[in-house]
mmCIF file of C-alpha atoms in Angstrom:
data_model
loop_
_atom_site.group_PDB
_atom_site.id
_atom_site.type_symbol
_atom_site.label_atom_id
_atom_site.label_comp_id
_atom_site.label_asym_id
_atom_site.label_seq_id
_atom_site.Cartn_x
_atom_site.Cartn_y
_atom_site.Cartn_z
ATOM 1 C CA ALA N 1 2.092 15.863 8.472
ATOM 2 C CA GLN N 2 -0.029 12.807 8.093
ATOM 3 C CA SER N 3 0.447 9.625 10.061
ATOM 4 C CA VAL N 4 -1.425 6.381 10.566
ATOM 5 C CA THR N 5 -1.420 4.270 13.711
ATOM 6 C CA GLN N 6 -2.672 0.719 13.738
ATOM 7 C CA LEU N 7 -3.179 -0.005 17.384
ATOM 8 C CA ASP N 8 -2.664 -3.766 17.279
ATOM 9 C CA SER N 9 0.244 -5.485 15.569
ATOM 10 C CA GLN N 10 -1.387 -8.909 15.907
ATOM 11 C CA VAL N 11 -4.976 -10.005 16.463
ATOM 12 C CA PRO N 12 -5.699 -13.679 17.115
ATOM 13 C CA VAL N 13 -9.320 -14.726 16.817
ATOM 14 C CA PHE N 14 -11.325 -17.934 16.515
ATOM 15 C CA GLU N 15 -13.227 -18.795 13.378
ATOM 16 C CA GLU N 16 -16.770 -17.354 13.217
ATOM 17 C CA ALA N 17 -15.991 -14.772 15.920
ATOM 18 C CA PRO N 18 -16.288 -11.033 15.211
ATOM 19 C CA VAL N 19 -13.181 -8.951 14.774
ATOM 20 C CA GLU N 20 -12.247 -5.264 14.841
ATOM 21 C CA LEU N 21 -8.925 -3.934 13.572
ATOM 22 C CA ARG N 22 -8.246 -0.433 14.819
ATOM 23 C CA CYS N 23 -6.804 2.472 12.851
ATOM 24 C CA ASN N 24 -6.275 6.079 13.894
ATOM 25 C CA TYR N 25 -4.887 8.811 11.701
ATOM 26 C CA SER N 26 -3.647 12.342 12.075
ATOM 27 C CA SER N 27 -3.969 14.971 9.403
ATOM 28 C CA SER N 28 -4.553 18.697 9.248
ATOM 29 C CA VAL N 29 -6.552 18.460 6.028
ATOM 30 C CA SER N 30 -9.409 16.388 4.642
ATOM 31 C CA VAL N 31 -8.390 12.809 4.029
ATOM 32 C CA TYR N 32 -9.304 9.754 2.096
ATOM 33 C CA LEU N 33 -9.010 6.444 3.950
ATOM 34 C CA PHE N 34 -8.310 2.923 2.776
ATOM 35 C CA TRP N 35 -7.953 -0.602 4.057
ATOM 36 C CA TYR N 36 -5.773 -3.003 2.096
ATOM 37 C CA VAL N 37 -5.282 -6.732 2.681
ATOM 38 C CA GLN N 38 -2.122 -8.699 1.959
ATOM 39 C CA TYR N 39 -2.389 -12.477 1.818
ATOM 40 C CA PRO N 40 0.847 -14.434 2.348
ATOM 41 C CA ASN N 41 3.392 -13.864 -0.410
ATOM 42 C CA GLN N 42 1.045 -11.640 -2.386
ATOM 43 C CA GLY N 43 0.648 -7.962 -3.181
ATOM 44 C CA LEU N 44 -1.866 -5.626 -1.611
ATOM 45 C CA GLN N 45 -5.532 -5.740 -2.514
ATOM 46 C CA LEU N 46 -8.036 -2.993 -1.753
ATOM 47 C CA LEU N 47 -10.692 -4.021 0.786
ATOM 48 C CA LEU N 48 -12.590 -0.746 0.981
ATOM 49 C CA LYS N 49 -12.216 3.005 0.839
ATOM 50 C CA TYR N 50 -13.789 6.126 2.246
ATOM 51 C CA LEU N 51 -13.772 9.176 0.006
ATOM 52 C CA SER N 52 -16.932 11.005 1.088
ATOM 53 C CA GLY N 53 -20.591 10.452 1.949
ATOM 54 C CA SER N 54 -21.804 7.751 4.314
ATOM 55 C CA THR N 55 -19.395 7.127 7.144
ATOM 56 C CA LEU N 56 -20.096 3.375 7.078
ATOM 57 C CA VAL N 57 -18.284 1.806 4.177
ATOM 58 C CA LYS N 58 -18.777 -1.760 2.996
ATOM 59 C CA GLY N 59 -16.053 -3.634 1.209
ATOM 60 C CA ILE N 60 -15.261 -7.027 -0.193
ATOM 61 C CA ASN N 61 -15.350 -10.326 1.696
ATOM 62 C CA GLY N 62 -17.901 -9.044 4.241
ATOM 63 C CA PHE N 63 -15.674 -6.352 5.744
ATOM 64 C CA GLU N 64 -16.882 -2.894 6.671
ATOM 65 C CA ALA N 65 -15.326 0.196 8.240
ATOM 66 C CA GLU N 66 -16.639 3.297 9.931
ATOM 67 C CA PHE N 67 -15.124 6.728 9.478
ATOM 68 C CA ASN N 68 -15.248 8.785 12.663
ATOM 69 C CA LYS N 69 -13.996 12.292 12.032
ATOM 70 C CA SER N 70 -14.171 13.467 15.651
ATOM 71 C CA GLN N 71 -12.086 10.507 16.832
ATOM 72 C CA THR N 72 -9.948 10.455 13.657
ATOM 73 C CA SER N 73 -10.510 6.728 13.372
ATOM 74 C CA PHE N 74 -11.307 4.264 10.612
ATOM 75 C CA HIS N 75 -11.755 0.878 12.285
ATOM 76 C CA LEU N 76 -12.275 -2.269 10.210
ATOM 77 C CA ARG N 77 -14.852 -4.852 11.278
ATOM 78 C CA LYS N 78 -16.187 -8.219 10.260
ATOM 79 C CA PRO N 79 -19.031 -9.938 12.152
ATOM 80 C CA SER N 80 -17.811 -13.488 11.516
ATOM 81 C CA VAL N 81 -14.318 -14.348 10.297
ATOM 82 C CA HIS N 82 -13.136 -17.344 8.313
ATOM 83 C CA ILE N 83 -9.818 -19.139 8.226
ATOM 84 C CA SER N 84 -9.279 -17.596 4.798
ATOM 85 C CA ASP N 85 -9.276 -14.105 6.350
ATOM 86 C CA THR N 86 -5.868 -14.808 7.853
ATOM 87 C CA ALA N 87 -3.690 -12.071 6.371
ATOM 88 C CA GLU N 88 -2.041 -8.758 7.114
ATOM 89 C CA TYR N 89 -4.250 -5.690 6.987
ATOM 90 C CA PHE N 90 -3.025 -2.182 6.288
ATOM 91 C CA CYS N 91 -4.790 1.082 6.944
ATOM 92 C CA ALA N 92 -3.740 3.972 4.698
ATOM 93 C CA VAL N 93 -4.529 7.655 4.368
ATOM 94 C CA SER N 94 -4.215 10.077 1.499
ATOM 95 C CA HIS N 95 -5.254 13.664 1.312
ATOM 96 C CA SER N 96 -7.182 15.223 -1.486
ATOM 97 C CA PHE N 97 -5.469 15.701 -4.794
ATOM 98 C CA LEU N 98 -6.627 19.279 -4.613
ATOM 99 C CA PHE N 99 -4.100 19.841 -1.859
ATOM 100 C CA GLY N 100 -1.317 18.742 -4.165
ATOM 101 C CA GLY N 101 -0.659 15.434 -2.513
ATOM 102 C CA TYR N 102 -0.561 13.450 -5.753
ATOM 103 C CA ASN N 103 -2.405 10.737 -3.856
ATOM 104 C CA LYS N 104 0.607 9.630 -1.850
ATOM 105 C CA LEU N 105 -0.589 6.891 0.460
ATOM 106 C CA ILE N 106 0.684 6.872 4.031
ATOM 107 C CA PHE N 107 0.453 3.376 5.480
ATOM 108 C CA GLY N 108 0.136 2.105 8.995
ATOM 109 C CA ALA N 109 2.501 -0.608 10.209
ATOM 110 C CA GLY N 110 -0.062 -3.327 9.598
ATOM 111 C CA THR N 111 -2.117 -5.724 11.724
ATOM 112 C CA ARG N 112 -1.637 -9.434 11.349
ATOM 113 C CA LEU N 113 -4.987 -11.213 11.695
ATOM 114 C CA ALA N 114 -4.668 -14.879 12.616
ATOM 115 C CA VAL N 115 -7.915 -16.871 12.484
ATOM 116 C CA HIS N 116 -7.810 -20.151 14.376
ATOM 117 C CA PRO N 117 -10.200 -23.103 14.006
ATOM 118 C CA ASN P 1 -5.292 -7.399 -18.527
ATOM 119 C CA ALA P 2 -2.254 -8.475 -16.549
ATOM 120 C CA GLY P 3 -2.579 -5.414 -14.273
ATOM 121 C CA VAL P 4 0.677 -4.479 -12.550
ATOM 122 C CA THR P 5 3.579 -6.872 -13.020
ATOM 123 C CA GLN P 6 7.026 -6.819 -11.449
ATOM 124 C CA THR P 7 10.288 -8.396 -12.576
ATOM 125 C CA PRO P 8 12.071 -10.227 -10.999
ATOM 126 C CA LYS P 9 10.124 -11.894 -8.181
ATOM 127 C CA PHE P 10 13.228 -12.695 -6.123
ATOM 128 C CA ARG P 11 16.830 -11.527 -6.191
ATOM 129 C CA VAL P 12 19.929 -11.907 -4.051
ATOM 130 C CA LEU P 13 22.668 -9.313 -4.411
ATOM 131 C CA LYS P 14 26.059 -8.860 -2.848
ATOM 132 C CA THR P 15 26.873 -5.523 -1.220
ATOM 133 C CA GLY P 16 27.961 -3.025 -3.851
ATOM 134 C CA GLN P 17 26.255 -4.720 -6.790
ATOM 135 C CA SER P 18 23.682 -2.902 -8.878
ATOM 136 C CA MET P 19 20.324 -3.962 -10.273
ATOM 137 C CA THR P 20 17.119 -2.658 -11.793
ATOM 138 C CA LEU P 21 13.604 -3.655 -10.851
ATOM 139 C CA LEU P 22 11.002 -3.363 -13.567
ATOM 140 C CA CYS P 23 7.370 -2.467 -13.056
ATOM 141 C CA ALA P 24 4.930 -2.635 -15.945
ATOM 142 C CA GLN P 25 1.229 -1.805 -16.079
ATOM 143 C CA ASP P 26 -1.183 -2.307 -18.923
ATOM 144 C CA MET P 27 -4.016 -0.151 -17.561
ATOM 145 C CA ASN P 28 -2.843 3.137 -19.107
ATOM 146 C CA HIS P 29 -2.425 4.653 -15.630
ATOM 147 C CA GLU P 30 -0.795 8.057 -15.294
ATOM 148 C CA TYR P 31 0.663 7.690 -11.821
ATOM 149 C CA MET P 32 3.123 5.040 -10.687
ATOM 150 C CA TYR P 33 4.802 4.431 -7.320
ATOM 151 C CA TRP P 34 7.584 2.394 -5.764
ATOM 152 C CA TYR P 35 7.274 1.300 -2.113
ATOM 153 C CA ARG P 36 9.386 -0.816 0.172
ATOM 154 C CA GLN P 37 7.869 -3.019 2.865
ATOM 155 C CA ASP P 38 9.765 -3.807 6.029
ATOM 156 C CA PRO P 39 8.466 -5.735 9.079
ATOM 157 C CA GLY P 40 6.595 -3.512 11.514
ATOM 158 C CA MET P 41 6.886 -0.447 9.266
ATOM 159 C CA GLY P 42 4.160 -0.885 6.702
ATOM 160 C CA LEU P 43 4.912 0.415 3.221
ATOM 161 C CA ARG P 44 7.072 3.456 2.667
ATOM 162 C CA LEU P 45 7.154 5.444 -0.550
ATOM 163 C CA ILE P 46 10.522 5.519 -2.319
ATOM 164 C CA HIS P 47 9.784 7.439 -5.538
ATOM 165 C CA TYR P 48 6.764 8.173 -7.655
ATOM 166 C CA SER P 49 5.865 9.452 -11.091
ATOM 167 C CA VAL P 50 2.901 11.503 -12.214
ATOM 168 C CA GLY P 51 3.474 10.906 -15.906
ATOM 169 C CA GLU P 52 5.860 9.775 -18.594
ATOM 170 C CA GLY P 53 9.219 11.485 -18.215
ATOM 171 C CA THR P 54 8.565 12.750 -14.676
ATOM 172 C CA THR P 55 9.740 11.414 -11.310
ATOM 173 C CA ALA P 56 9.730 12.679 -7.736
ATOM 174 C CA LYS P 57 11.131 11.632 -4.374
ATOM 175 C CA GLY P 58 9.049 9.973 -1.713
ATOM 176 C CA GLU P 59 9.774 9.335 1.958
ATOM 177 C CA VAL P 60 12.880 7.150 1.601
ATOM 178 C CA PRO P 61 14.591 7.929 -1.739
ATOM 179 C CA ASP P 62 18.252 7.655 -0.709
ATOM 180 C CA GLY P 63 20.169 4.919 -2.516
ATOM 181 C CA TYR P 64 17.564 4.537 -5.248
ATOM 182 C CA ASN P 65 17.008 6.049 -8.680
ATOM 183 C CA VAL P 66 14.012 5.755 -10.970
ATOM 184 C CA SER P 67 13.085 6.372 -14.575
ATOM 185 C CA ARG P 68 9.785 6.563 -16.464
ATOM 186 C CA LEU P 69 10.742 6.663 -20.126
ATOM 187 C CA LYS P 70 7.511 4.980 -21.191
ATOM 188 C CA LYS P 71 4.103 5.488 -19.623
ATOM 189 C CA GLN P 72 3.624 1.807 -18.906
ATOM 190 C CA ASN P 73 7.011 1.189 -17.271
ATOM 191 C CA PHE P 74 8.576 2.458 -14.050
ATOM 192 C CA LEU P 75 12.109 1.293 -13.257
ATOM 193 C CA LEU P 76 13.732 1.296 -9.836
ATOM 194 C CA GLY P 77 17.513 1.165 -9.744
ATOM 195 C CA LEU P 78 19.963 0.387 -6.979
ATOM 196 C CA GLU P 79 23.417 1.618 -8.002
ATOM 197 C CA SER P 80 25.350 0.138 -5.081
ATOM 198 C CA ALA P 81 23.261 -2.211 -2.982
ATOM 199 C CA ALA P 82 23.535 -2.184 0.802
ATOM 200 C CA PRO P 83 22.201 -4.696 3.366
ATOM 201 C CA SER P 84 19.776 -1.985 4.564
ATOM 202 C CA GLN P 85 18.045 -2.290 1.201
ATOM 203 C CA THR P 86 16.997 -5.854 1.933
ATOM 204 C CA SER P 87 13.233 -5.571 1.672
ATOM 205 C CA VAL P 88 10.152 -6.414 -0.336
ATOM 206 C CA TYR P 89 9.532 -3.858 -3.073
ATOM 207 C CA PHE P 90 6.073 -3.109 -4.386
ATOM 208 C CA CYS P 91 5.087 -1.132 -7.412
ATOM 209 C CA ALA P 92 1.664 0.491 -7.706
ATOM 210 C CA SER P 93 -0.198 2.515 -10.275
ATOM 211 C CA ARG P 94 -3.227 4.749 -10.316
ATOM 212 C CA PRO P 95 -5.578 6.038 -13.004
ATOM 213 C CA ALA P 96 -7.124 9.487 -13.466
ATOM 214 C CA ARG P 97 -7.061 12.047 -10.669
ATOM 215 C CA GLU P 98 -10.663 11.465 -9.601
ATOM 216 C CA THR P 99 -9.870 7.914 -8.517
ATOM 217 C CA TYR P 100 -7.693 7.408 -5.493
ATOM 218 C CA GLU P 101 -7.218 3.648 -5.376
ATOM 219 C CA GLN P 102 -3.744 2.366 -6.115
ATOM 220 C CA TYR P 103 -3.263 -1.002 -7.780
ATOM 221 C CA PHE P 104 -0.336 -3.046 -6.538
ATOM 222 C CA GLY P 105 1.989 -5.534 -8.161
ATOM 223 C CA PRO P 106 2.939 -8.862 -6.528
ATOM 224 C CA GLY P 107 6.246 -7.597 -5.146
ATOM 225 C CA THR P 108 9.956 -8.319 -5.502
ATOM 226 C CA ARG P 109 11.820 -9.843 -2.582
ATOM 227 C CA LEU P 110 15.397 -8.511 -2.534
ATOM 228 C CA THR P 111 18.132 -9.746 -0.228
ATOM 229 C CA VAL P 112 21.469 -7.955 -0.040
ATOM 230 C CA THR P 113 24.245 -9.929 1.635
#
């Protein structure tokens, strides 16, 4: 069975500082990995995704993530955060359609990023 | 395109009442999903549909029913609401099988008293 663990429920950080949001997953088959962002009172928006190829994935708003198969991790990073990055971030995993998963996304519990001036 | 829309945005129900949440997408997506979001638990899949006229159970289907009579609409029904169903409900849709991104609606906040 697949599962996703987001290691920090809350991450406070000062504006212009770097940030890393950690995500580990468990799966017995090949996976696809996603980071979504949820701004207050809004739906989820895709930040970036890893399907195959380069393990360093760049997304919107200056975020990037690195897929590490040996450590089963997909940590999200940004070198310099802004106040507007304050939101909840969700890591999600889905296994290949070929394995009959119908692209069901399994979500982590979320990490609340609070950027302070 | 409006994308994925959800109706209503907010609702308060009394225990035992019934209601239907409507999800509509104008992107001609085949797959549609209903999730619930609870604090500290992320999003959990309630039901999903891989095409018009088909539905399947997700992780937490008990107490909910769904229907997909038209490709663009996916309805989530609560026949007899319980306080445990207080949550934020999100609908999502996805296009062809080669693309794995799901597109989410803005959510419906439901409170059951």
